[in-house]
Amino acid sequence: MSEYQILTVLAAFAFFYSVVASRLERTPISGPVVYLFVGLACGTYGLGLVDLDVDREMIKRLAEYTLALVLFADSANANLGTLRKVEMIPARLLLIGLPLTIAAGVVTGYFVFDSLTLLEVALLATMLAPTDAALGQAVVTNESVPGSVRESLNVESGLNDGICVPVLLIFLALATGDAAGDEATSLIMKLPLEAIGIGAGVGVVLALVGSSLVTFCGTRGWISGSWTRIPVITLAMFCFALSQWLGGSGFIGAFVGGMLFGGLIKHHKVKEELLAGAEGMGNLMSMLTWFVFGALAFGKGLQDVSWPVILYAVLSLTIVRMLPVMICLVGVKMRLDSKVFLGWFGPRGLASIVFIVIVLEENLPGADTLAAVVTWTVVLSIIAHGVSAVPFANNYAKRVAARQGVV
């Protein structure tokens, strides 16, 4: 198949979608839903218009870079004033809710899958624990939803994937026999501290340096025209790549860097102009990632479907996610519908794709089952959360407004 044929299909789809994207954002049809099914229709398992020769490593890199850019741009738009008022909500979601979600996933997987070992089930639960910032944009950017809820979801999705990285690597080392005894204990102590500490440190340092340079050069007119949209894209990749290079979590580096960078750029108009390029590039990379996922993984997932796979996927998106959220928010002065809303909007996406590619490289006995479950969970999440985001957010906002702003 000619590479120009593939480029033609991709370019045509990207063009036609881009001219109606803003209109579609106001409907229940989310971008990832469109990307996924158009990719399926055009791919090997559909019309065969696009025969992509893409290996796992390329898919992993594409998803990683997309997620890093989205995390940086989304966190840069965070309202730090609102976040300071509700800091205990995202802290509870990450420190209590996330471990409970992994534990619930392990218990559920133990009873659903006879063919998986306990460590493979633990890997599955960890891969599906982090939520996706990109898939939650319809809610996070909806200003009619209370700021406390939006910022809590934004921070949770921004940090939970980075926190899950060392957990995943520990379970993977145990599953493959690369760590045992004292070595396993050392790994459990070392990896989380390195991943979180190095990632956060890199994000802080680069955000301080980057924001200072952008402010200094911008006020002197050294950044203008099309160049205005380049610094944020490159700074996001700088935070991600340096964190990874030094042994930390690039996702935490990108999120922390973006949040601090956005907080240090005081002029709203300037920040909006700086972030426009990163948001546009993030949208394009998301489109490409989900198109490739639809063309390759979704088609194969349709063939590997079974009732345990679908059952676990559904439970992962509902009880396994929502019950831990409800538990971790016990004692918080928040109405039940707000807690349910926080629990439901935990979409799975890019982080889970990155994680499954990492796990598949180890050729575990249950690899095919793990791949099928992750694929179907992500697909069902894209559909369910994509379709429900706009109407659920609007209905929830109306109820909050009717209560005169009481969350």
PDB file of C-alpha atoms in Angstrom, residues 60-76 132-134 137 154 157-158 161-162 232-244 249-259 275 278-279 281-283 285-286 289 350-351 354:
ATOM      1  CA  LYS A  60       3.557   3.536  22.830  1.00  0.00           C
ATOM      2  CA  ARG A  61       5.630   6.592  21.879  1.00  0.00           C
ATOM      3  CA  LEU A  62       2.741   8.253  20.070  1.00  0.00           C
ATOM      4  CA  ALA A  63       0.426   7.743  23.067  1.00  0.00           C
ATOM      5  CA  GLU A  64       3.120   8.912  25.516  1.00  0.00           C
ATOM      6  CA  TYR A  65       3.886  12.129  23.653  1.00  0.00           C
ATOM      7  CA  THR A  66       0.206  12.876  23.161  1.00  0.00           C
ATOM      8  CA  LEU A  67      -0.561  12.331  26.834  1.00  0.00           C
ATOM      9  CA  ALA A  68       2.395  14.475  27.954  1.00  0.00           C
ATOM     10  CA  LEU A  69       1.310  17.387  25.770  1.00  0.00           C
ATOM     11  CA  VAL A  70      -2.341  17.139  26.845  1.00  0.00           C
ATOM     12  CA  LEU A  71      -1.345  16.944  30.521  1.00  0.00           C
ATOM     13  CA  PHE A  72       0.847  20.046  30.254  1.00  0.00           C
ATOM     14  CA  ALA A  73      -1.764  22.102  28.393  1.00  0.00           C
ATOM     15  CA  ASP A  74      -4.666  21.048  30.628  1.00  0.00           C
ATOM     16  CA  SER A  75      -2.796  21.682  33.866  1.00  0.00           C
ATOM     17  CA  ALA A  76      -1.612  25.074  32.591  1.00  0.00           C
ATOM     18  CA  ASP A 132      -7.503  10.084  31.041  1.00  0.00           C
ATOM     19  CA  ALA A 133      -7.205  13.871  30.916  1.00  0.00           C
ATOM     20  CA  ALA A 134      -7.911  14.071  27.194  1.00  0.00           C
ATOM     21  CA  GLN A 137     -11.915  17.522  28.493  1.00  0.00           C
ATOM     22  CA  ASN A 154      -8.181  17.588  36.262  1.00  0.00           C
ATOM     23  CA  SER A 157      -6.252  12.567  35.873  1.00  0.00           C
ATOM     24  CA  GLY A 158      -3.023  14.549  35.645  1.00  0.00           C
ATOM     25  CA  ASP A 161      -0.991   7.891  35.631  1.00  0.00           C
ATOM     26  CA  GLY A 162       2.414   9.031  36.870  1.00  0.00           C
ATOM     27  CA  VAL A 232       4.656  25.606  25.216  1.00  0.00           C
ATOM     28  CA  ILE A 233       4.774  22.564  22.918  1.00  0.00           C
ATOM     29  CA  THR A 234       8.538  22.261  23.276  1.00  0.00           C
ATOM     30  CA  LEU A 235       8.510  22.979  27.022  1.00  0.00           C
ATOM     31  CA  ALA A 236       5.942  20.202  27.533  1.00  0.00           C
ATOM     32  CA  MET A 237       8.168  17.743  25.657  1.00  0.00           C
ATOM     33  CA  PHE A 238      11.208  19.077  27.568  1.00  0.00           C
ATOM     34  CA  CYS A 239       9.507  18.323  30.919  1.00  0.00           C
ATOM     35  CA  PHE A 240       8.425  14.862  29.789  1.00  0.00           C
ATOM     36  CA  ALA A 241      11.678  13.784  28.135  1.00  0.00           C
ATOM     37  CA  LEU A 242      14.041  15.062  30.854  1.00  0.00           C
ATOM     38  CA  SER A 243      11.955  13.423  33.590  1.00  0.00           C
ATOM     39  CA  GLN A 244      12.050  10.098  31.737  1.00  0.00           C
ATOM     40  CA  SER A 249       7.796   9.946  35.592  1.00  0.00           C
ATOM     41  CA  GLY A 250       7.476  12.111  32.517  1.00  0.00           C
ATOM     42  CA  PHE A 251       3.735  12.368  33.038  1.00  0.00           C
ATOM     43  CA  ILE A 252       4.169  13.904  36.478  1.00  0.00           C
ATOM     44  CA  GLY A 253       6.879  16.163  35.076  1.00  0.00           C
ATOM     45  CA  ALA A 254       4.560  17.385  32.320  1.00  0.00           C
ATOM     46  CA  PHE A 255       1.591  17.917  34.632  1.00  0.00           C
ATOM     47  CA  VAL A 256       3.504  19.691  37.407  1.00  0.00           C
ATOM     48  CA  GLY A 257       5.424  21.754  34.867  1.00  0.00           C
ATOM     49  CA  GLY A 258       2.246  22.813  33.093  1.00  0.00           C
ATOM     50  CA  MET A 259       0.426  23.742  36.287  1.00  0.00           C
ATOM     51  CA  LEU A 275      -1.373  27.635  24.953  1.00  0.00           C
ATOM     52  CA  ALA A 278      -0.163  23.242  22.338  1.00  0.00           C
ATOM     53  CA  GLU A 279      -3.908  22.627  22.509  1.00  0.00           C
ATOM     54  CA  MET A 281      -1.183  20.066  18.488  1.00  0.00           C
ATOM     55  CA  GLY A 282      -2.635  17.974  21.332  1.00  0.00           C
ATOM     56  CA  ASN A 283      -5.925  17.665  19.461  1.00  0.00           C
ATOM     57  CA  MET A 285      -1.980  14.016  18.106  1.00  0.00           C
ATOM     58  CA  SER A 286      -5.032  12.682  19.955  1.00  0.00           C
ATOM     59  CA  THR A 289      -3.480   8.167  18.278  1.00  0.00           C
ATOM     60  CA  LEU A 350      -3.928   6.935  26.677  1.00  0.00           C
ATOM     61  CA  ALA A 351      -2.218   5.872  29.909  1.00  0.00           C
ATOM     62  CA  VAL A 354       0.945   2.979  27.121  1.00  0.00           C
TER      63      VAL A 354
END
